[in-house]
PDB file of C-alpha atoms in Angstrom:
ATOM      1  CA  UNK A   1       0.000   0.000   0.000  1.00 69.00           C
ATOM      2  CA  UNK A   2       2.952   1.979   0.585  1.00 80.00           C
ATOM      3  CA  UNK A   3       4.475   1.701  -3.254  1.00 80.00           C
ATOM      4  CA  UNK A   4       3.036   4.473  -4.840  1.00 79.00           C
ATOM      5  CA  UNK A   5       4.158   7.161  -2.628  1.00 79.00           C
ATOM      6  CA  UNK A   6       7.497   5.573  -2.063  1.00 81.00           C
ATOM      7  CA  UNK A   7      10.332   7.795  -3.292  1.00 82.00           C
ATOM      8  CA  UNK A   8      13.868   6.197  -2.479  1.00 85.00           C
ATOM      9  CA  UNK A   9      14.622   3.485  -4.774  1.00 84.00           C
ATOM     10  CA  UNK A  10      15.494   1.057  -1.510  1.00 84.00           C
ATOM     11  CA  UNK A  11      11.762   1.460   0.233  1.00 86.00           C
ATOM     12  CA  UNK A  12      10.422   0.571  -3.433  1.00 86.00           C
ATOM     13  CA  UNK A  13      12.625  -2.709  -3.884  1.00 86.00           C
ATOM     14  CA  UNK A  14      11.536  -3.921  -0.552  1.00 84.00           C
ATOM     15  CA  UNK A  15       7.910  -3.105  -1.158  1.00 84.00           C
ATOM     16  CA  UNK A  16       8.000  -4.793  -4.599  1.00 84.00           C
ATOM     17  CA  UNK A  17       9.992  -7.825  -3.204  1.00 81.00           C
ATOM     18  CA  UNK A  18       7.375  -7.952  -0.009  1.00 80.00           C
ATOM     19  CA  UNK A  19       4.915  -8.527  -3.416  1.00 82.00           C
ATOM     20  CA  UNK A  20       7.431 -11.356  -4.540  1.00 80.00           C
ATOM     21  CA  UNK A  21       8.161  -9.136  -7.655  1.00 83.00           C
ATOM     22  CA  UNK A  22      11.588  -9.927  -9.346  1.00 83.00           C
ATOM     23  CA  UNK A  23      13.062  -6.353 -10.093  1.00 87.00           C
ATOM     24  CA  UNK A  24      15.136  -6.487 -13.428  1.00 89.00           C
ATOM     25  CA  UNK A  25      18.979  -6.113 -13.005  1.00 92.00           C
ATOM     26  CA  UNK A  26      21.638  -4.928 -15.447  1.00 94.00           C
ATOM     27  CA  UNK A  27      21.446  -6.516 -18.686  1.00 95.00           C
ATOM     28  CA  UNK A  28      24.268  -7.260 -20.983  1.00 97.00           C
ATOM     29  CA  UNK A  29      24.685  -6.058 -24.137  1.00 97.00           C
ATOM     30  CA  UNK A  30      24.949  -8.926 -27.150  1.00 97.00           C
ATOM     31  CA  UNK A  31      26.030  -8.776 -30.754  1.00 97.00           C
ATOM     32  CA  UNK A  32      25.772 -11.527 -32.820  1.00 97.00           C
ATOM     33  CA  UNK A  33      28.444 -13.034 -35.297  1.00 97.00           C
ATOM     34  CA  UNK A  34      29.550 -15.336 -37.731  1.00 97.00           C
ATOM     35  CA  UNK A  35      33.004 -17.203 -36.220  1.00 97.00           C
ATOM     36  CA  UNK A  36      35.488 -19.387 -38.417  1.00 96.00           C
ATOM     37  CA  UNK A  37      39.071 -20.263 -39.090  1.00 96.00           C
ATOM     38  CA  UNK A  38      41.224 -21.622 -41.816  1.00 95.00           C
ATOM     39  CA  UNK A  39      43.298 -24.035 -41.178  1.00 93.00           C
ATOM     40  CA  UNK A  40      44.263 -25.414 -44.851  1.00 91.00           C
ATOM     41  CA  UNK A  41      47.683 -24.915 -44.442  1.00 89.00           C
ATOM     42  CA  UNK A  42      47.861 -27.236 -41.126  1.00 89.00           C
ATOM     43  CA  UNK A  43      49.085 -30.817 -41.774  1.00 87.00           C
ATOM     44  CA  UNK A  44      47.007 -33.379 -39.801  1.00 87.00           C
ATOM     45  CA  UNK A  45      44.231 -31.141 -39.287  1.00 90.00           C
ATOM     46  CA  UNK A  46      41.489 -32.529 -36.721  1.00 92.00           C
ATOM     47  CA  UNK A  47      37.800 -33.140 -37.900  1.00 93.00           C
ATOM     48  CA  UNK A  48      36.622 -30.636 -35.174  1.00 94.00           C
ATOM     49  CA  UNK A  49      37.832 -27.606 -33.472  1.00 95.00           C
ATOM     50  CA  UNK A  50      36.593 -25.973 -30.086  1.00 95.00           C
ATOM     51  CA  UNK A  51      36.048 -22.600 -29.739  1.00 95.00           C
ATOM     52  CA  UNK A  52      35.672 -22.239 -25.733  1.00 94.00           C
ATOM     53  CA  UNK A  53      33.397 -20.414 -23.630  1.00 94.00           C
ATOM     54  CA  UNK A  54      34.954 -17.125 -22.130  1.00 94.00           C
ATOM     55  CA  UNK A  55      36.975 -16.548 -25.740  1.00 96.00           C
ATOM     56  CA  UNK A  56      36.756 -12.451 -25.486  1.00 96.00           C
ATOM     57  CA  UNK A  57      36.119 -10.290 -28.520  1.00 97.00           C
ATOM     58  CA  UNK A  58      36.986  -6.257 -28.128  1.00 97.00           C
ATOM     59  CA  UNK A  59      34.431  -3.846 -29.793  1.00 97.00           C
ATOM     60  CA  UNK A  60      34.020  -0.417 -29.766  1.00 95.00           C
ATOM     61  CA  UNK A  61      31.435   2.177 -29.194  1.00 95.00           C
ATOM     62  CA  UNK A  62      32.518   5.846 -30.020  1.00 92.00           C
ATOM     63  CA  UNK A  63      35.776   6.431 -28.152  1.00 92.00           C
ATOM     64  CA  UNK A  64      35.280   3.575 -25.431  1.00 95.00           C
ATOM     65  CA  UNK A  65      36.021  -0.218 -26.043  1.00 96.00           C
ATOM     66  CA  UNK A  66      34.065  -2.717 -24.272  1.00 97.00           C
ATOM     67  CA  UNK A  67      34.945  -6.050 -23.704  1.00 97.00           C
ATOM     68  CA  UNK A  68      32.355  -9.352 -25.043  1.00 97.00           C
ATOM     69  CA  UNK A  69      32.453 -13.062 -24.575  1.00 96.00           C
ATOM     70  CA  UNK A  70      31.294 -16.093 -25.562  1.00 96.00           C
ATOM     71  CA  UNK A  71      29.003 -18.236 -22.636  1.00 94.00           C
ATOM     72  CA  UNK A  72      29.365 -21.782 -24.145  1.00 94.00           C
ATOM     73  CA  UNK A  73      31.746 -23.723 -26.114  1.00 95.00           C
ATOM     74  CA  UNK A  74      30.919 -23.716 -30.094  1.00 96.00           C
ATOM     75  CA  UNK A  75      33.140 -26.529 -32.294  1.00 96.00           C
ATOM     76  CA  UNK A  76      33.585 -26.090 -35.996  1.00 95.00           C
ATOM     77  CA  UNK A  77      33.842 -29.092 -38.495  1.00 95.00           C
ATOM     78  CA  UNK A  78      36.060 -29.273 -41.467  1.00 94.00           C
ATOM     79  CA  UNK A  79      34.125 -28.736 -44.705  1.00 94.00           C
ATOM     80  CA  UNK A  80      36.937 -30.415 -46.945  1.00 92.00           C
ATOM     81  CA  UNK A  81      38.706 -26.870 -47.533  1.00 92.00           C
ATOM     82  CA  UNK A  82      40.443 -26.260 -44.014  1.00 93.00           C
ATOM     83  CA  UNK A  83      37.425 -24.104 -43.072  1.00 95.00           C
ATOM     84  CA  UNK A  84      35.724 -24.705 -39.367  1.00 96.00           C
ATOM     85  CA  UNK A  85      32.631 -22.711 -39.189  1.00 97.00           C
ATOM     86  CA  UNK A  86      31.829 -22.500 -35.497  1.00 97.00           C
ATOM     87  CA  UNK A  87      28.303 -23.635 -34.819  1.00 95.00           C
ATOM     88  CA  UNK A  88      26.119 -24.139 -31.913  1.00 92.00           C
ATOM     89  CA  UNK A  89      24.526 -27.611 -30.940  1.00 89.00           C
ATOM     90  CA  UNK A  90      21.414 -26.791 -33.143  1.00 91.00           C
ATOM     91  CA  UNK A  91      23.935 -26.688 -36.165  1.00 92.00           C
ATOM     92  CA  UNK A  92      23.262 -22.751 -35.698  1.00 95.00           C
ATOM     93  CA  UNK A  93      26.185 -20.294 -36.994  1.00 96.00           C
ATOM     94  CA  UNK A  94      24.963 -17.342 -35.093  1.00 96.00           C
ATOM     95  CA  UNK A  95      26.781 -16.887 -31.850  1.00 97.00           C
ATOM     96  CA  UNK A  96      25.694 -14.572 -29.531  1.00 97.00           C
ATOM     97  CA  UNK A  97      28.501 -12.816 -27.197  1.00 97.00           C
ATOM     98  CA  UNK A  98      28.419 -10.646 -24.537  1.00 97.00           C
ATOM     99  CA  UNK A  99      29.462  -7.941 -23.209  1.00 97.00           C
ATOM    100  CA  UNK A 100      30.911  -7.856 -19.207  1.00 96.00           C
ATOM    101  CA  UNK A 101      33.674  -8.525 -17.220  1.00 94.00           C
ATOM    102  CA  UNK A 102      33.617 -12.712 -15.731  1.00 94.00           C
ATOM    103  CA  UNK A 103      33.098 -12.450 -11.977  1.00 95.00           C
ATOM    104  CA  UNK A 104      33.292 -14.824  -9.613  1.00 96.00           C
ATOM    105  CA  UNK A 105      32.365 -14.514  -5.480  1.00 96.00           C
ATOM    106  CA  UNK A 106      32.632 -17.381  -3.095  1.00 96.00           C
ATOM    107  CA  UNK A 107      31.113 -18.694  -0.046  1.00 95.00           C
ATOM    108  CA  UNK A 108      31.774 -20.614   2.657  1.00 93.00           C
ATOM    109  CA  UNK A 109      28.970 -21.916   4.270  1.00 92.00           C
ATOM    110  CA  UNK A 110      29.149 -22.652   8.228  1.00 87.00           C
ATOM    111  CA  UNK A 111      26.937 -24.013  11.282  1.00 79.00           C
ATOM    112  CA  UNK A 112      23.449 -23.746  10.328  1.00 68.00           C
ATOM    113  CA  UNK A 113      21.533 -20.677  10.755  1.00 67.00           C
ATOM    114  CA  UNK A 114      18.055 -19.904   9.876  1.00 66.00           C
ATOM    115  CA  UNK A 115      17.449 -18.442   6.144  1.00 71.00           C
ATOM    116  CA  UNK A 116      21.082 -17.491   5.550  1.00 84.00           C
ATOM    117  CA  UNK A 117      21.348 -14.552   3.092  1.00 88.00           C
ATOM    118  CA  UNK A 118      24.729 -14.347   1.332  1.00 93.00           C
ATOM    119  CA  UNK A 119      25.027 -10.747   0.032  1.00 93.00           C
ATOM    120  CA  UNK A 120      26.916 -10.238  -3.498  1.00 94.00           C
ATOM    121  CA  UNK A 121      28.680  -6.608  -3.260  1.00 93.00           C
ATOM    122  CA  UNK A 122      28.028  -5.777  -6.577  1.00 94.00           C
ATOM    123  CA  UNK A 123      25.605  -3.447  -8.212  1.00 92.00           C
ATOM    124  CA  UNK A 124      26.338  -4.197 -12.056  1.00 95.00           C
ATOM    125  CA  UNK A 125      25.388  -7.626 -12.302  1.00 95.00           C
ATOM    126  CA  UNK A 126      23.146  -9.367 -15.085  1.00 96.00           C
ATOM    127  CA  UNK A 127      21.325 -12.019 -13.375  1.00 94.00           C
ATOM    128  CA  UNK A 128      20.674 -13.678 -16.446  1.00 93.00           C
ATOM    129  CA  UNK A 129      24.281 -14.840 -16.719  1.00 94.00           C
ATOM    130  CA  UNK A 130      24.245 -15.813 -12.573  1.00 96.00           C
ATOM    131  CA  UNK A 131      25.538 -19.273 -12.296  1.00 95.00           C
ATOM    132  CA  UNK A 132      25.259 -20.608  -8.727  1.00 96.00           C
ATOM    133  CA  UNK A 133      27.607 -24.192  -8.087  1.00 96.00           C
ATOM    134  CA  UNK A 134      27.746 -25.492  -4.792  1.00 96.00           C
ATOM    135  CA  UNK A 135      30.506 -28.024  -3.756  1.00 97.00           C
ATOM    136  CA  UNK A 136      30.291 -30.178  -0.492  1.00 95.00           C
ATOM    137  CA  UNK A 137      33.755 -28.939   0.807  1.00 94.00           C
ATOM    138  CA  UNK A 138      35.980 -26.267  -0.281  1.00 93.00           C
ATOM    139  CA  UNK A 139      38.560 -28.600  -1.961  1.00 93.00           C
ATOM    140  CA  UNK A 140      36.273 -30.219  -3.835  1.00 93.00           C
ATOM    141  CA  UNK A 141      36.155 -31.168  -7.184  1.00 93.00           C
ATOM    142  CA  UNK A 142      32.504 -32.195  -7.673  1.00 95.00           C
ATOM    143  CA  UNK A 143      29.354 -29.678  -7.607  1.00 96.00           C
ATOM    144  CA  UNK A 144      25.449 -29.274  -8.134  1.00 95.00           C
ATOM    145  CA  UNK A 145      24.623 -26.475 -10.333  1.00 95.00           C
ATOM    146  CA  UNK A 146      21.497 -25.050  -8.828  1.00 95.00           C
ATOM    147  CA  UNK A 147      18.893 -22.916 -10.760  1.00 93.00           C
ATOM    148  CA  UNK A 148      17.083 -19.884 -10.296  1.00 92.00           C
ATOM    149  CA  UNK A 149      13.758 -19.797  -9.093  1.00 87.00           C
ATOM    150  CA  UNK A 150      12.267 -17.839 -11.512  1.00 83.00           C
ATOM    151  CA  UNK A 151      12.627 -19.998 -14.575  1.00 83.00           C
ATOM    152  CA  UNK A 152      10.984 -23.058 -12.559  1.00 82.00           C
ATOM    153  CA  UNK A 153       7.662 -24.247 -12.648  1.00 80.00           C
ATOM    154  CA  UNK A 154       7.744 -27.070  -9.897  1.00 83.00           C
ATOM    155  CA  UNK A 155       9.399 -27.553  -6.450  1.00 84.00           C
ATOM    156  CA  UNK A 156       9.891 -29.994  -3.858  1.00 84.00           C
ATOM    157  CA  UNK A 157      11.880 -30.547  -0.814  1.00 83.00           C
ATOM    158  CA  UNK A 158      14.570 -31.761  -3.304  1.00 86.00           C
ATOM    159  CA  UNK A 159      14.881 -29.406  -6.110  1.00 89.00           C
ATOM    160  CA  UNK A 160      18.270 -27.000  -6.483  1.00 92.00           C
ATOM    161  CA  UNK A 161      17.207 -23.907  -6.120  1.00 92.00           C
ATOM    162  CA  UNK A 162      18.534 -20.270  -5.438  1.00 93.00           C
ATOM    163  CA  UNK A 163      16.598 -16.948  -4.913  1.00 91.00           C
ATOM    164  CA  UNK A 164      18.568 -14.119  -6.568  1.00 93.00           C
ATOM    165  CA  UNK A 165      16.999 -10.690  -5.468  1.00 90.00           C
ATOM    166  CA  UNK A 166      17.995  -7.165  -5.261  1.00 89.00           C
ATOM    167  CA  UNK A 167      18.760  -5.693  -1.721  1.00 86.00           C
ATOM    168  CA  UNK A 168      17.810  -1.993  -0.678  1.00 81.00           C
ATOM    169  CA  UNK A 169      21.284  -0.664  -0.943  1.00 85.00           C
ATOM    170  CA  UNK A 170      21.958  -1.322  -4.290  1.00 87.00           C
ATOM    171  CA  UNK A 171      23.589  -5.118  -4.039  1.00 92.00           C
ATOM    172  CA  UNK A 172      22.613  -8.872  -4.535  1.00 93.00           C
ATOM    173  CA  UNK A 173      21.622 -10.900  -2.042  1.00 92.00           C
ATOM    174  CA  UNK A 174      21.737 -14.950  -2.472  1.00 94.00           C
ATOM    175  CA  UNK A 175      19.933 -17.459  -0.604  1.00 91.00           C
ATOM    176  CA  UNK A 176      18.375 -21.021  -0.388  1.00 91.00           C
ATOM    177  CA  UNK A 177      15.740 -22.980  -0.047  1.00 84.00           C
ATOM    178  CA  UNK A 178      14.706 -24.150   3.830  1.00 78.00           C
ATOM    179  CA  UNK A 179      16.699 -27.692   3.369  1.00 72.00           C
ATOM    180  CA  UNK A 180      12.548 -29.067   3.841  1.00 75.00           C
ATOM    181  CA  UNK A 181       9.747 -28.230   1.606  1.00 72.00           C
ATOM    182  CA  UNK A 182      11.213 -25.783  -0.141  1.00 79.00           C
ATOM    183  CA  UNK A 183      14.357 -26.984  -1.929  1.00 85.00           C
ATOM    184  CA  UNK A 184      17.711 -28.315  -0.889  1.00 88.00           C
ATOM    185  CA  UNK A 185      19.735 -25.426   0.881  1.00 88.00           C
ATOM    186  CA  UNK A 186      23.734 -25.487   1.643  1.00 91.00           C
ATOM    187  CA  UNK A 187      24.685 -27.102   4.768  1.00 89.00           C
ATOM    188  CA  UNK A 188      27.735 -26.273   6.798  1.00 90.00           C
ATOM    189  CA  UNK A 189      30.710 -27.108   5.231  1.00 92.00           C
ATOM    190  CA  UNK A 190      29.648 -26.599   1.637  1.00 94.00           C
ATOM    191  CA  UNK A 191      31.168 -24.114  -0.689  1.00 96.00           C
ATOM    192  CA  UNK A 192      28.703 -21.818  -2.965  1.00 96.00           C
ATOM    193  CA  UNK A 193      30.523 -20.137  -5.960  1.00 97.00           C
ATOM    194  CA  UNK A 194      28.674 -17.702  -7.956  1.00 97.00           C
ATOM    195  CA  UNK A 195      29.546 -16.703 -11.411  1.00 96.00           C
ATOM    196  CA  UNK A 196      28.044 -13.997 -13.391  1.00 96.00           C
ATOM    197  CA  UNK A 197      28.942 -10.847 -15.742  1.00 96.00           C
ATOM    198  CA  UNK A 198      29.598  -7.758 -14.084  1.00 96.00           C
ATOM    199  CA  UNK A 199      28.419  -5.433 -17.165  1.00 96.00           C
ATOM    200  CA  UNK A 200      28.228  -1.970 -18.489  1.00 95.00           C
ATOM    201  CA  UNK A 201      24.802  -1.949 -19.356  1.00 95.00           C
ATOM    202  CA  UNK A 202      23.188  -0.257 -22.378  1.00 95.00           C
ATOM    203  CA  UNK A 203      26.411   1.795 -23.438  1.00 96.00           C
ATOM    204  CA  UNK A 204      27.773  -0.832 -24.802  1.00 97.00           C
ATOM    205  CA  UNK A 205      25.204  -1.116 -27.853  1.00 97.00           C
ATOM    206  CA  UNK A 206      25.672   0.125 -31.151  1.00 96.00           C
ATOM    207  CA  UNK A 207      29.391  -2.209 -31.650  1.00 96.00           C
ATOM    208  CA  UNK A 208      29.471  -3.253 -35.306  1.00 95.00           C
ATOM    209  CA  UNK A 209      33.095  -4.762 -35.287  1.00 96.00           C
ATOM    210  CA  UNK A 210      34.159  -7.551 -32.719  1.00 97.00           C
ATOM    211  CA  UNK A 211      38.097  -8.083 -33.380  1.00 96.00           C
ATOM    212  CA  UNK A 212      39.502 -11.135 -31.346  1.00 96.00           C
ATOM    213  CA  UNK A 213      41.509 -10.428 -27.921  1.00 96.00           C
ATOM    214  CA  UNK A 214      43.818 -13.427 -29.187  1.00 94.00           C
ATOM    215  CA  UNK A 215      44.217 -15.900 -31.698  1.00 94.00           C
ATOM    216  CA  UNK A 216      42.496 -19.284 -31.881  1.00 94.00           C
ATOM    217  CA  UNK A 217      44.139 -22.311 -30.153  1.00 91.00           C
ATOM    218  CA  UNK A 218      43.436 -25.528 -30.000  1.00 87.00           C
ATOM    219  CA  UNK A 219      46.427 -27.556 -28.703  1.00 83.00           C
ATOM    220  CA  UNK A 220      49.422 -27.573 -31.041  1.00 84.00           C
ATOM    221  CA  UNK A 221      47.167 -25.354 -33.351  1.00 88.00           C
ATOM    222  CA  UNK A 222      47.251 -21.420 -33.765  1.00 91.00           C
ATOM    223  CA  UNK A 223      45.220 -19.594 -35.986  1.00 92.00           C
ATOM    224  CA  UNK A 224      44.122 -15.986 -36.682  1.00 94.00           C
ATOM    225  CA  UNK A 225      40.133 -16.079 -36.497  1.00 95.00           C
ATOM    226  CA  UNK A 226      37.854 -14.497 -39.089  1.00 96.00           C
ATOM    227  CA  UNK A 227      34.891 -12.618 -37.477  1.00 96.00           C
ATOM    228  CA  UNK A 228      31.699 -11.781 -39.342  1.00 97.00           C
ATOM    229  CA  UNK A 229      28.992  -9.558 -37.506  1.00 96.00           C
ATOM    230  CA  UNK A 230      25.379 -10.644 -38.156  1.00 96.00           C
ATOM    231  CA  UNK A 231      23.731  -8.202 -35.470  1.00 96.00           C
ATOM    232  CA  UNK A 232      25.259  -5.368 -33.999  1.00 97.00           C
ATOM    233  CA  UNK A 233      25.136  -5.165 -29.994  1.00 97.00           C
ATOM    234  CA  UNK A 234      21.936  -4.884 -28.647  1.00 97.00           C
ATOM    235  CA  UNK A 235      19.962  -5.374 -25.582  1.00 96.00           C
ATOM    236  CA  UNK A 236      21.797  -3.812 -22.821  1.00 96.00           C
ATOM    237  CA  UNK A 237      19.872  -2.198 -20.545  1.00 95.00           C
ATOM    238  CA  UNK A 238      20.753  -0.561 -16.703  1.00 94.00           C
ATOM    239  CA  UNK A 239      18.374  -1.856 -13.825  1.00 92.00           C
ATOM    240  CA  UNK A 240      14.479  -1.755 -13.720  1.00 89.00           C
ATOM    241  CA  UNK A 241      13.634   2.081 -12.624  1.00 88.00           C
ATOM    242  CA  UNK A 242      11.645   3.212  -9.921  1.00 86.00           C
ATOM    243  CA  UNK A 243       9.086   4.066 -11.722  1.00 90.00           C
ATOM    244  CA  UNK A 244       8.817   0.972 -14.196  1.00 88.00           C
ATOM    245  CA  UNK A 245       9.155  -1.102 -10.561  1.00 87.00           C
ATOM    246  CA  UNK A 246       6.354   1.028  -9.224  1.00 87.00           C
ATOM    247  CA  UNK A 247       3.812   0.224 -12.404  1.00 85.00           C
ATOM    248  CA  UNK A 248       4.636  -3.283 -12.799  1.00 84.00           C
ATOM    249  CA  UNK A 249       4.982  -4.663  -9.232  1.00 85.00           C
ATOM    250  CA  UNK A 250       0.971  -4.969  -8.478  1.00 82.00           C
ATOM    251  CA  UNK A 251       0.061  -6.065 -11.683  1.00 79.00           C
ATOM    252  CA  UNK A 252       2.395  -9.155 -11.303  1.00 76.00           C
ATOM    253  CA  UNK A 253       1.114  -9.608  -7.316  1.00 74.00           C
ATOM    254  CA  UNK A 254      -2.265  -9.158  -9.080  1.00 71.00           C
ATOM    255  CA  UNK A 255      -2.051 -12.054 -11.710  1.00 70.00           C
ATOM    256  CA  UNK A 256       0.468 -14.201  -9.866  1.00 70.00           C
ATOM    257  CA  UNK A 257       2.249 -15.136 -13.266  1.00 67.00           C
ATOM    258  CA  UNK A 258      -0.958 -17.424 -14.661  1.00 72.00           C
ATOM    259  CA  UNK A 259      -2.944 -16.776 -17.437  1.00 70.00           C
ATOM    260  CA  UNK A 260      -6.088 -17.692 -16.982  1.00 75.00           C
ATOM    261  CA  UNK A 261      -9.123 -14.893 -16.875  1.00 75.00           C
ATOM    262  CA  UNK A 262      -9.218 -12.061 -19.613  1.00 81.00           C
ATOM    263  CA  UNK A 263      -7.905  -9.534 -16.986  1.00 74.00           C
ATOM    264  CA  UNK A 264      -5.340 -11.782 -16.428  1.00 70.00           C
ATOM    265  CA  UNK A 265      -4.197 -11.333 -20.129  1.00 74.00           C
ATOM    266  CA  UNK A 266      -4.969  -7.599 -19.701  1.00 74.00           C
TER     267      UNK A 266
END
């Protein structure tokens, strides 16, 4: 009831979040290219070539250049002419790449404490690109990827899941489940590591050319890699305003995410 008069952004997150409304973060700017290299000249050339996730691209928009990525691994397949077109696992040449710095921020989780909230000091981050792993010790090796509670449908007392959600003073905060009905949560002893971009938002739109930080490697094999651009950087966007929070927080607490009535759809 207090939302609409609200006038510091913190006293409108926690009103909105009170509603269970997920408040948009930062969102990274992507561009979209065409990726390839020629390796005719290599004796014994492989069948298949990797092009790993994190390989960074540098692009510029007017005087500042911003830094993009790839999030997955893409391999390329020789067509008979020492050409590897990198492709995605849907045979898809279009590889999106983002912009933002790699982040990671770890955890250590100790004796047991009701509803733990781990709090991510960072401001810029795109939750879209959050990864959460947790590890049953520190050293080791072995992990459960957990997933965000937003793009679920279903949960039980055993489901992986973590609640990502913007805290009044401008940072992340992290937490679990209650280890019961409501999803698996961390016990002591357990190591959380979150991964995500730190990004610049929507200044980095507009890049048209994506030139390779390094060369392409693939064990023994170097090669300079030929970069097409398909889309130009779009999408990046800075966090969900106060007023956009203020408009859209009821009308989610008012349809609860179903469709089912014609207001709903309204």
């Amino acid at each position: 009831s207090f939302l609409s008069t609200s006038q510091l952004r913190s006293s409108v997150v926690a009103h909105a979040t009170s509603l269970g409304y997920a408040i948009r973060s930062k969102t990274s700017s992507r561009g979209t290219v065409n990726i390839s290299v020629n390796l005719l000249s290599v004796a014994n050339r492989p069948a298949t070539v990797a092009l790993p996730s994190g390989f960074k691209f540098n692009a510029a928009v007017g005087d500042v250049t911003y830094t993009f990525q790839t999030r997955q691994t893409y391999y390329g397949s020789d067509d008979g002419n020492g050409v590897y077109q990198f492709k995605d696992n849907e045979g898809n040449a279009n590889i999106v790449i983002y912009e933002g710095q790699p982040t990671l921020k770890t955890f250590l989780v100790g004796e047991y404490e009701d509803n733990p909230i781990y709090v991510i000091p960072d401001s810029t981050i795109d939750a879209d690109t959050v990864t959460v792993k947790v590890y049953p010790t520190a050293a080791s090796n072995d992990f459960t990827t957990y997933q965000n509670i937003v793009n679920l449908t279903t949960i039980s007392s055993n489901s992986t899941v973590y609640i990502l959600k913007e805290s009044p003073n401008g940072y992340f905060e992290l937490s679990f489940g209650d280890g019961e009905t409501f999803g698996i949560a961390p016990s002591a002893g357990n190591k959380i590591e979150v991964q995500y971009l730190s990004t610049k938002g929507d200044i980095a739109n507009g890049a048209r050319t994506f030139t390779p930080v390094t060369q392409f490697t693939d064990g023994v094999i170097t090669s300079p890699i030929n970069v097409v651009t398909y889309v130009n950087s779009i999408g990046g966007d800075v966090k969900e305003s106060i007023e956009s929070i203020r408009k859209n927080a009821p009308f989610q607490y008012a349809t609860q995410n179903r469709m089912v009535t014609a207001s709903d759809y309204s």
